[in-house]
């Protein structure tokens, strides 16, 4: 029986103590020793396991990547079992308490907290790139009156690449940096334009005297007052919400940005792909789906029937469950604290809040949900805050895309700087027919 040492692809070396996995291929009787590094084995180490010399070699099969690490990353740490979320090692609770969205964006992109001077320069740079070319504004105006704002955002972000053609020089650190600043700066402008478009209101230009979130509120709500003064409590609530949404490691949209970016396309196109992934109801679209669900339930009395429908698999409890968190999503805990505050500022008595609170309570008391480790996620409460701020449900995913831009770009930059990066190109298990003769059109049944 031949014993072979695995050839590793790209530097997989077993840790001290010789962590390895011994695999016997029962088809051939051969035994292989594969290094275990950081709790993982390299899929390429399995390629050498062949039935004969013509065999392609063993592959791993992992639809939806549920057990596959696609990269090494030092940006965001999640312990789903314990409900822990940290950015660059700093717990999300501390960031929400002491930091601001733009400082967290700096942290994600640069890897460390800024000095005062660095922060001032970062904030200044972002504040002074909030304007968009007038033709961008005109192309947004050309959308149908009821265009979904997320569709407007994703195509307009893609269009930005045509205004900054130098962004395709992704190996140039200055171009990379400028694209990061521009995207973070312009995202609220494009988002607010899409909101005003739906209302048939004139677009409001950015006000560079205001803080990032205050400026966004001004672009949403300003009518004809000479100067919009945002309520500092709303400004802060939005800042906290955006810190909570800034990054979440290898989720669907981030994985999309990395995969698209690995083709070495410009970052505007890669981020447009991330926005498309976020659009779906199982990802960023979930907060919109939560609101629609609460609307359908209507009153607290209808909750038992609704929960029975979920158990009968006729319904899904939107805003519950997470691929990674198998415990209370720490972001949901923080958001929940801000719901009442925002309702108070806006003077809203929203019946959906009562339904949401009772629904959460009953689901957490129910073995069906607890046995499946289904707990509220970030979207269970974020939609309620946005609704209290008079933001229409169609805009909710856009509100998610604005802050996630920092995470996408930090991950995109990290991917480009990683020596192991290659174009993303998964394998498949082919299940279709082979060597079938072409049937002329007239002979088909
Ligand atoms: N309502 C009812 N049952 C659920 C739910 C739910 N929201 N989520 C999962 N389950 C059940 C599922 O039917 C399965 O049951 P069983 O084992 O009896 O077949 C079990 O829980 C495991 O579910 P899964 O589909 O294997 O879990 P997943 O990791 O593939 O899905 C998820 C994760 C987020 C897509 C899913 O929980 C879901 O669809 N939730 C609702 C949508 C939502 O709130 N999404 C926002 C996610 S957080 C924001 C973000 O990061 O994008």
Coordinates of C-alpha atoms and ligand atoms in Angstrom, one line a residue:
X1 CA 0.0 0.0 0.0
X2 CA 1.7 3.2 -1.1
X3 CA 1.8 6.0 1.4
X4 CA 2.1 9.4 -0.2
X5 CA 2.6 12.9 1.2
X6 CA 0.1 15.4 -0.1
X7 CA 1.4 18.1 -2.5
X8 CA -0.1 21.3 -1.3
X9 CA -1.1 24.0 -3.7
X10 CA 0.1 27.4 -2.5
X11 CA 1.9 26.9 0.7
X12 CA -0.3 24.7 2.9
X13 CA 2.0 23.6 5.7
X14 CA 0.9 21.6 8.7
X15 CA 1.2 23.5 12.0
X16 CA 3.7 22.5 14.7
X17 CA 2.5 19.3 16.2
X18 CA 2.0 17.8 12.8
X19 CA -1.8 18.3 12.3
X20 CA -2.7 16.1 9.4
X21 CA -5.5 14.1 8.1
X22 CA -4.9 10.5 6.9
X23 CA -7.2 9.5 4.1
X24 CA -7.5 6.0 2.6
X25 CA -9.0 5.9 -0.9
X26 CA -10.8 2.6 -0.7
X27 CA -11.1 2.5 -4.5
X28 CA -7.3 2.0 -4.8
X29 CA -6.3 1.2 -1.2
X30 CA -3.8 4.2 -1.3
X31 CA -3.3 6.2 1.8
X32 CA -2.6 10.0 1.8
X33 CA -1.6 12.4 4.5
X34 CA -3.1 15.8 4.0
X35 CA -2.0 18.8 6.1
X36 CA -4.6 20.5 8.4
X37 CA -3.9 24.3 8.7
X38 CA -6.1 26.6 10.6
X39 CA -8.7 23.9 10.9
X40 CA -8.9 23.4 7.1
X41 CA -7.7 21.0 4.5
X42 CA -6.9 22.2 1.0
X43 CA -9.4 20.9 -1.6
X44 CA -6.4 20.7 -4.1
X45 CA -4.7 18.2 -1.8
X46 CA -7.4 15.8 -2.8
X47 CA -6.7 16.1 -6.6
X48 CA -3.9 13.6 -6.3
X49 CA -6.3 10.9 -5.3
X50 CA -7.0 9.1 -8.5
X51 CA -8.3 5.8 -9.7
X52 CA -5.8 5.7 -12.5
X53 CA -3.5 8.0 -14.3
X54 CA -6.3 9.4 -16.6
X55 CA -8.6 10.2 -13.7
X56 CA -9.0 14.0 -13.1
X57 CA -8.6 13.4 -9.3
X58 CA -10.9 13.8 -6.4
X59 CA -12.9 17.0 -6.0
X60 CA -14.8 18.3 -3.1
X61 CA -18.6 19.1 -3.6
X62 CA -20.0 22.0 -1.6
X63 CA -23.0 23.7 -3.2
X64 CA -23.6 27.1 -1.5
X65 CA -20.1 26.9 0.0
X66 CA -21.6 25.9 3.4
X67 CA -18.3 24.3 4.6
X68 CA -15.7 25.9 2.3
X69 CA -13.4 28.8 3.3
X70 CA -12.8 30.7 0.1
X71 CA -10.1 33.1 1.4
X72 CA -8.0 34.1 4.4
X73 CA -9.3 37.4 5.8
X74 CA -8.4 39.6 8.7
X75 CA -11.4 42.0 8.4
X76 CA -14.3 40.5 10.3
X77 CA -14.6 37.7 12.8
X78 CA -17.9 36.0 13.5
X79 CA -18.5 33.2 16.1
X80 CA -22.0 32.1 15.1
X81 CA -22.5 29.8 18.0
X82 CA -21.6 32.4 20.6
X83 CA -23.2 35.3 18.7
X84 CA -19.9 37.3 18.4
X85 CA -19.1 39.9 15.7
X86 CA -15.8 41.8 15.6
X87 CA -14.2 44.1 13.0
X88 CA -10.4 43.9 13.0
X89 CA -10.8 42.3 16.4
X90 CA -13.0 45.1 18.0
X91 CA -16.4 43.9 19.2
X92 CA -19.3 45.4 17.4
X93 CA -20.9 46.5 20.7
X94 CA -17.8 48.8 21.3
X95 CA -17.9 50.2 17.8
X96 CA -21.6 51.0 18.1
X97 CA -21.0 52.7 21.4
X98 CA -17.9 54.7 20.6
X99 CA -17.3 55.0 16.9
X100 CA -19.0 56.4 13.8
X101 CA -19.8 54.8 10.4
X102 CA -17.0 56.6 8.6
X103 CA -14.4 55.6 11.3
X104 CA -15.5 52.0 11.0
X105 CA -15.2 52.3 7.2
X106 CA -11.6 53.5 7.7
X107 CA -11.0 50.6 10.1
X108 CA -12.3 48.0 7.6
X109 CA -10.4 49.4 4.7
X110 CA -7.1 50.3 6.4
X111 CA -7.0 47.6 9.1
X112 CA -6.6 49.9 12.1
X113 CA -8.3 52.8 13.8
X114 CA -7.2 56.1 12.4
X115 CA -5.3 58.9 14.3
X116 CA -7.3 62.1 14.6
X117 CA -5.4 63.5 11.6
X118 CA -6.0 60.5 9.5
X119 CA -9.7 60.4 10.4
X120 CA -10.1 64.1 9.6
X121 CA -8.5 63.6 6.2
X122 CA -10.6 60.5 5.5
X123 CA -13.8 62.3 6.4
X124 CA -12.8 65.4 4.4
X125 CA -12.0 63.3 1.3
X126 CA -15.3 61.4 1.5
X127 CA -17.3 64.5 2.1
X128 CA -15.7 66.2 -0.9
X129 CA -16.5 63.4 -3.3
X130 CA -20.2 63.2 -2.7
X131 CA -21.2 65.0 -5.9
X132 CA -21.9 63.0 -9.0
X133 CA -21.4 64.0 -12.7
X134 CA -24.6 65.8 -13.9
X135 CA -25.0 63.1 -16.6
X136 CA -25.4 60.5 -13.8
X137 CA -28.2 62.6 -12.4
X138 CA -29.8 62.8 -15.9
X139 CA -29.5 59.1 -16.5
X140 CA -31.2 58.4 -13.2
X141 CA -34.0 60.8 -14.2
X142 CA -34.5 58.7 -17.3
X143 CA -35.7 55.7 -15.2
X144 CA -39.5 54.9 -15.2
X145 CA -41.3 56.9 -12.5
X146 CA -41.8 53.8 -10.4
X147 CA -38.4 52.2 -10.9
X148 CA -37.2 50.1 -8.0
X149 CA -34.5 52.1 -6.2
X150 CA -32.3 49.1 -5.9
X151 CA -32.4 48.5 -9.7
X152 CA -31.6 52.2 -10.2
X153 CA -28.7 52.0 -7.7
X154 CA -27.1 48.8 -9.1
X155 CA -27.1 50.0 -12.7
X156 CA -25.9 53.5 -11.8
X157 CA -23.0 52.2 -9.7
X158 CA -22.1 50.0 -12.7
X159 CA -22.3 53.2 -14.9
X160 CA -19.9 55.0 -12.7
X161 CA -17.1 52.9 -14.1
X162 CA -17.6 54.8 -17.4
X163 CA -17.0 58.1 -15.6
X164 CA -13.8 56.9 -14.0
X165 CA -12.1 54.8 -16.6
X166 CA -8.8 54.9 -14.8
X167 CA -10.3 52.8 -12.0
X168 CA -9.5 49.8 -14.1
X169 CA -5.9 50.2 -13.1
X170 CA -6.5 48.2 -10.1
X171 CA -2.8 47.7 -9.4
X172 CA -2.3 51.4 -8.9
X173 CA -2.7 52.2 -5.2
X174 CA -3.8 55.7 -5.9
X175 CA -6.6 54.6 -8.3
X176 CA -7.6 51.9 -5.8
X177 CA -7.8 54.5 -3.0
X178 CA -9.7 57.0 -5.1
X179 CA -12.3 54.4 -6.2
X180 CA -12.8 53.4 -2.5
X181 CA -13.3 57.1 -1.5
X182 CA -15.6 57.8 -4.4
X183 CA -17.8 54.8 -3.9
X184 CA -18.3 55.4 -0.2
X185 CA -18.9 59.1 -0.8
X186 CA -21.3 58.8 -3.7
X187 CA -23.4 55.8 -2.5
X188 CA -25.7 58.0 -0.3
X189 CA -26.1 60.5 -3.1
X190 CA -27.2 57.9 -5.6
X191 CA -29.4 56.2 -3.0
X192 CA -31.1 59.6 -2.1
X193 CA -31.6 60.4 -5.8
X194 CA -33.4 57.0 -6.3
X195 CA -35.7 57.8 -3.3
X196 CA -36.6 61.3 -4.7
X197 CA -37.1 59.8 -8.1
X198 CA -39.8 57.5 -6.8
X199 CA -41.6 60.5 -5.1
X200 CA -41.3 62.7 -8.2
X201 CA -39.3 65.2 -6.2
X202 CA -36.3 67.2 -7.4
X203 CA -33.0 65.6 -6.4
X204 CA -31.2 67.4 -3.6
X205 CA -27.4 68.0 -3.9
X206 CA -25.1 67.0 -1.1
X207 CA -24.5 69.5 1.7
X208 CA -20.8 69.2 2.6
X209 CA -21.3 71.0 5.9
X210 CA -23.2 68.0 7.2
X211 CA -22.0 64.7 8.6
X212 CA -22.3 61.6 6.4
X213 CA -25.6 60.5 7.8
X214 CA -27.0 64.0 8.3
X215 CA -26.2 64.8 4.7
X216 CA -28.1 61.7 3.6
X217 CA -31.1 62.8 5.6
X218 CA -30.9 66.2 4.0
X219 CA -30.8 64.7 0.5
X220 CA -33.9 62.6 1.4
X221 CA -36.1 65.1 3.2
X222 CA -35.0 68.7 2.3
X223 CA -37.7 70.6 0.5
X224 CA -37.2 74.3 0.2
X225 CA -35.6 75.3 3.5
X226 CA -32.2 77.1 2.9
X227 CA -30.4 74.7 5.3
X228 CA -31.6 71.3 6.4
X229 CA -30.9 70.6 10.1
X230 CA -31.0 66.8 10.8
X231 CA -32.2 65.7 14.2
X232 CA -28.9 64.5 15.9
X233 CA -30.7 61.5 17.4
X234 CA -31.7 60.3 13.9
X235 CA -28.3 61.0 12.6
X236 CA -26.8 58.9 15.4
X237 CA -29.4 56.1 15.0
X238 CA -28.5 55.9 11.3
X239 CA -24.8 55.9 12.1
X240 CA -25.3 52.9 14.4
X241 CA -27.4 51.1 11.9
X242 CA -24.7 51.6 9.3
X243 CA -21.9 50.5 11.6
X244 CA -24.0 47.3 12.1
X245 CA -24.3 46.7 8.3
X246 CA -20.7 47.7 7.3
X247 CA -19.3 44.2 6.9
X248 CA -20.2 40.6 7.6
X249 CA -17.4 38.5 6.2
X250 CA -18.1 36.1 3.3
X251 CA -21.8 36.6 2.8
X252 CA -23.5 36.3 -0.6
X253 CA -22.8 39.8 -1.8
X254 CA -19.3 40.0 -0.5
X255 CA -18.5 36.6 -2.0
X256 CA -19.9 38.1 -5.3
X257 CA -17.8 41.2 -5.1
X258 CA -14.7 39.1 -4.5
X259 CA -15.5 36.6 -7.3
X260 CA -16.2 39.4 -9.8
X261 CA -13.2 41.4 -8.6
X262 CA -11.0 38.4 -9.0
X263 CA -11.4 38.8 -12.8
X264 CA -9.6 42.1 -12.3
X265 CA -12.5 44.2 -13.4
X266 CA -12.8 47.8 -12.0
X267 CA -14.3 48.2 -8.5
X268 CA -17.4 50.0 -9.7
X269 CA -18.4 46.9 -11.7
X270 CA -17.5 44.6 -8.9
X271 CA -19.6 46.6 -6.4
X272 CA -22.5 46.7 -8.8
X273 CA -22.4 42.9 -8.7
X274 CA -22.5 43.0 -4.9
X275 CA -25.5 45.3 -5.0
X276 CA -27.3 42.7 -7.4
X277 CA -26.6 39.9 -4.9
X278 CA -27.8 42.0 -2.0
X279 CA -31.1 42.7 -3.8
X280 CA -32.4 39.2 -3.2
X281 CA -35.0 38.5 -0.5
X282 CA -32.8 36.0 1.2
X283 CA -30.0 38.5 1.7
X284 CA -30.5 42.3 1.8
X285 CA -34.1 42.1 0.7
X286 CA -35.0 40.4 4.0
X287 CA -35.9 43.6 5.9
X288 CA -38.4 44.5 3.2
X289 CA -39.8 41.0 3.5
X290 CA -40.1 41.4 7.3
X291 CA -42.2 44.5 7.0
X292 CA -44.5 42.9 4.4
X293 CA -44.8 39.9 6.7
X294 CA -45.7 42.1 9.7
X295 CA -48.2 43.9 7.6
X296 CA -49.8 40.6 6.5
X297 CA -50.0 39.3 10.1
X298 CA -51.7 42.6 11.1
X299 CA -52.5 42.1 14.7
X300 CA -51.1 40.2 17.7
X301 CA -54.1 37.8 17.6
X302 CA -53.1 36.5 14.2
X303 CA -49.6 35.4 15.4
X304 CA -50.5 31.8 16.4
X305 CA -52.0 31.1 13.0
X306 CA -49.1 32.6 11.2
X307 CA -46.6 30.6 13.3
X308 CA -48.6 27.4 12.5
X309 CA -48.3 28.3 8.8
X310 CA -44.5 28.5 9.3
X311 CA -44.4 25.1 10.9
X312 CA -46.5 23.7 8.1
X313 CA -43.9 25.2 5.7
X314 CA -46.5 27.4 4.1
X315 CA -44.7 30.5 5.3
X316 CA -41.2 31.6 6.3
X317 CA -40.5 33.6 9.4
X318 CA -38.6 36.4 7.7
X319 CA -35.9 38.1 9.8
X320 CA -35.2 34.9 11.6
X321 CA -32.4 32.4 11.0
X322 CA -28.9 32.9 9.7
X323 CA -26.4 30.7 7.9
X324 CA -23.7 31.6 10.4
X325 CA -25.4 32.8 13.6
X326 CA -27.0 29.9 15.5
X327 CA -27.6 32.2 18.4
X328 CA -29.1 35.7 18.8
X329 CA -27.6 37.9 16.0
X330 CA -25.6 40.5 18.1
X331 CA -26.6 43.1 15.6
X332 CA -30.3 42.5 16.3
X333 CA -29.7 43.0 20.0
X334 CA -28.2 46.5 19.4
X335 CA -30.8 47.6 16.8
X336 CA -33.6 46.6 19.1
X337 CA -32.4 49.2 21.6
X338 CA -32.7 51.9 19.0
X339 CA -36.2 51.1 17.7
X340 CA -38.0 52.9 20.6
X341 CA -35.7 55.9 20.4
X342 CA -36.4 56.4 16.7
X343 CA -40.2 56.0 17.1
X344 CA -40.1 58.6 19.9
X345 CA -38.2 61.1 17.7
X346 CA -40.5 60.6 14.8
X347 CA -43.6 60.6 17.0
X348 CA -44.8 57.3 15.6
X349 CA -47.0 54.7 17.3
X350 CA -46.5 51.8 14.9
X351 CA -48.7 48.7 15.4
X352 CA -46.2 46.6 13.6
X353 CA -43.8 47.1 16.5
X354 CA -46.2 45.4 18.9
X355 CA -46.6 42.5 16.4
X356 CA -42.8 42.2 16.0
X357 CA -42.1 42.1 19.7
X358 CA -44.8 39.5 20.4
X359 CA -43.8 37.4 17.4
X360 CA -40.2 37.4 18.5
X361 CA -41.3 36.4 22.1
X362 CA -43.5 33.5 20.9
X363 CA -41.0 32.2 18.4
X364 CA -38.2 32.2 21.0
X365 CA -40.6 30.3 23.3
X366 CA -41.3 27.7 20.7
X367 CA -39.4 24.5 20.3
X368 CA -39.8 24.4 16.6
X369 CA -37.6 27.6 16.3
X370 CA -35.2 27.0 19.2
X371 CA -34.5 23.4 18.2
X372 CA -33.5 24.7 14.7
X373 CA -31.5 27.5 16.3
X374 CA -33.6 30.2 14.6
X375 CA -33.1 33.5 16.3
X376 CA -33.9 37.1 15.1
X377 CA -31.3 38.5 12.7
X378 CA -30.3 42.1 11.9
X379 CA -33.2 42.5 9.6
X380 CA -35.9 41.7 12.0
X381 CA -35.8 45.2 13.5
X382 CA -33.9 47.4 11.0
X383 CA -37.0 47.6 8.7
X384 CA -39.0 49.0 11.6
X385 CA -36.5 51.8 12.2
X386 CA -36.5 52.7 8.5
X387 CA -40.2 52.7 8.4
X388 CA -40.4 55.0 11.4
X389 CA -38.1 57.3 9.4
X390 CA -40.7 57.4 6.6
X391 CA -38.4 55.4 4.3
X392 CA -40.5 53.3 1.9
X393 CA -40.0 49.6 2.0
X394 CA -38.5 49.6 -1.5
X395 CA -35.7 51.6 -0.2
X396 CA -34.7 49.2 2.7
X397 CA -32.2 47.2 0.7
X398 CA -30.7 50.4 -0.6
X399 CA -30.2 51.5 3.0
X400 CA -28.3 48.3 3.5
X401 CA -26.2 48.8 0.3
X402 CA -24.9 52.2 1.4
X403 CA -22.9 51.0 4.5
X404 CA -22.1 47.5 3.1
X405 CA -20.1 49.4 0.4
X406 CA -17.2 49.9 2.9
X407 CA -17.1 46.1 3.7
X408 CA -17.3 45.2 0.0
X409 CA -14.4 47.5 -0.8
X410 CA -12.3 46.4 2.2
X411 CA -12.8 42.8 1.1
X412 CA -12.1 43.7 -2.6
X413 CA -8.8 45.4 -1.6
X414 CA -7.8 42.5 0.7
X415 CA -8.5 40.0 -2.2
X416 CA -6.3 42.0 -4.6
X417 CA -3.5 42.1 -2.0
X418 CA -3.7 38.4 -1.3
X419 CA -0.9 36.5 -3.1
X420 CA -3.1 33.4 -3.4
X421 CA -5.8 35.2 -5.3
X422 CA -6.7 33.8 -8.7
X423 CA -9.7 34.2 -10.8
X424 CA -12.7 32.5 -9.0
X425 CA -13.6 29.5 -11.0
X426 CA -15.5 26.7 -9.3
X427 CA -15.7 23.2 -10.7
X428 CA -18.9 21.3 -11.4
X429 CA -20.2 17.7 -11.4
X430 CA -21.5 17.4 -14.9
X431 CA -24.9 15.5 -14.9
X432 CA -26.0 16.0 -18.5
X433 CA -25.8 13.7 -21.6
X434 CA -22.6 13.3 -23.7
X435 CA -21.7 13.3 -27.4
X436 CA -25.3 13.7 -28.6
X437 CA -25.8 14.2 -32.3
X438 CA -27.3 17.5 -33.4
X439 CA -30.9 17.0 -34.6
X440 CA -31.9 19.3 -37.5
X441 CA -34.9 21.6 -36.6
X442 CA -37.3 19.8 -39.0
X443 CA -36.6 16.4 -37.4
X444 CA -37.4 17.4 -33.8
X445 CA -40.5 16.0 -32.2
Ligands
LIG1 N1 -38.4 30.5 9.0 C1 -38.8 29.2 9.1 N2 -37.9 28.2 9.1 C2 -36.7 28.4 8.8 C3 -36.2 29.8 8.6 C4 -37.2 30.8 8.7 N3 -36.8 32.1 8.5 N4 -34.9 29.8 8.4 C5 -34.5 28.5 8.4 N5 -35.6 27.7 8.7 C6 -35.6 26.2 8.9 C7 -35.5 25.5 7.6 O1 -36.7 25.2 7.0 C8 -34.7 24.2 8.0 O2 -35.7 23.4 8.7 P1 -35.6 21.8 8.5 O3 -34.2 21.4 9.1 O4 -36.7 21.2 9.3 O5 -35.7 21.5 7.0 C9 -33.8 24.7 9.1 O6 -34.4 25.9 9.6 C10 -32.4 25.1 8.6 O7 -32.6 26.1 7.6 P2 -31.6 26.3 6.3 O8 -32.5 26.7 5.2 O9 -30.8 25.0 6.1 O10 -30.7 27.4 6.8 P3 -29.7 28.3 5.9 O11 -28.5 28.5 6.6 O12 -29.6 27.7 4.5 O13 -30.6 29.6 5.6 C11 -31.3 31.8 5.8 C12 -30.3 30.8 6.2 C13 -31.0 33.2 6.3 C14 -31.4 31.9 4.2 C15 -32.7 31.4 6.3 O14 -32.7 31.3 7.7 C16 -33.8 32.3 5.9 O15 -34.3 32.1 4.7 N6 -34.2 33.3 6.7 C17 -35.2 34.2 6.4 C18 -34.6 35.3 5.5 C19 -33.8 36.3 6.3 O16 -34.2 36.8 7.4 N7 -32.6 36.6 5.8 C20 -31.7 37.6 6.4 C21 -30.4 37.0 6.8 S1 -29.5 38.2 7.8 C22 -29.1 39.4 6.7 C23 -27.9 39.1 5.8 O17 -26.9 38.8 6.4 O18 -28.2 39.1 4.6

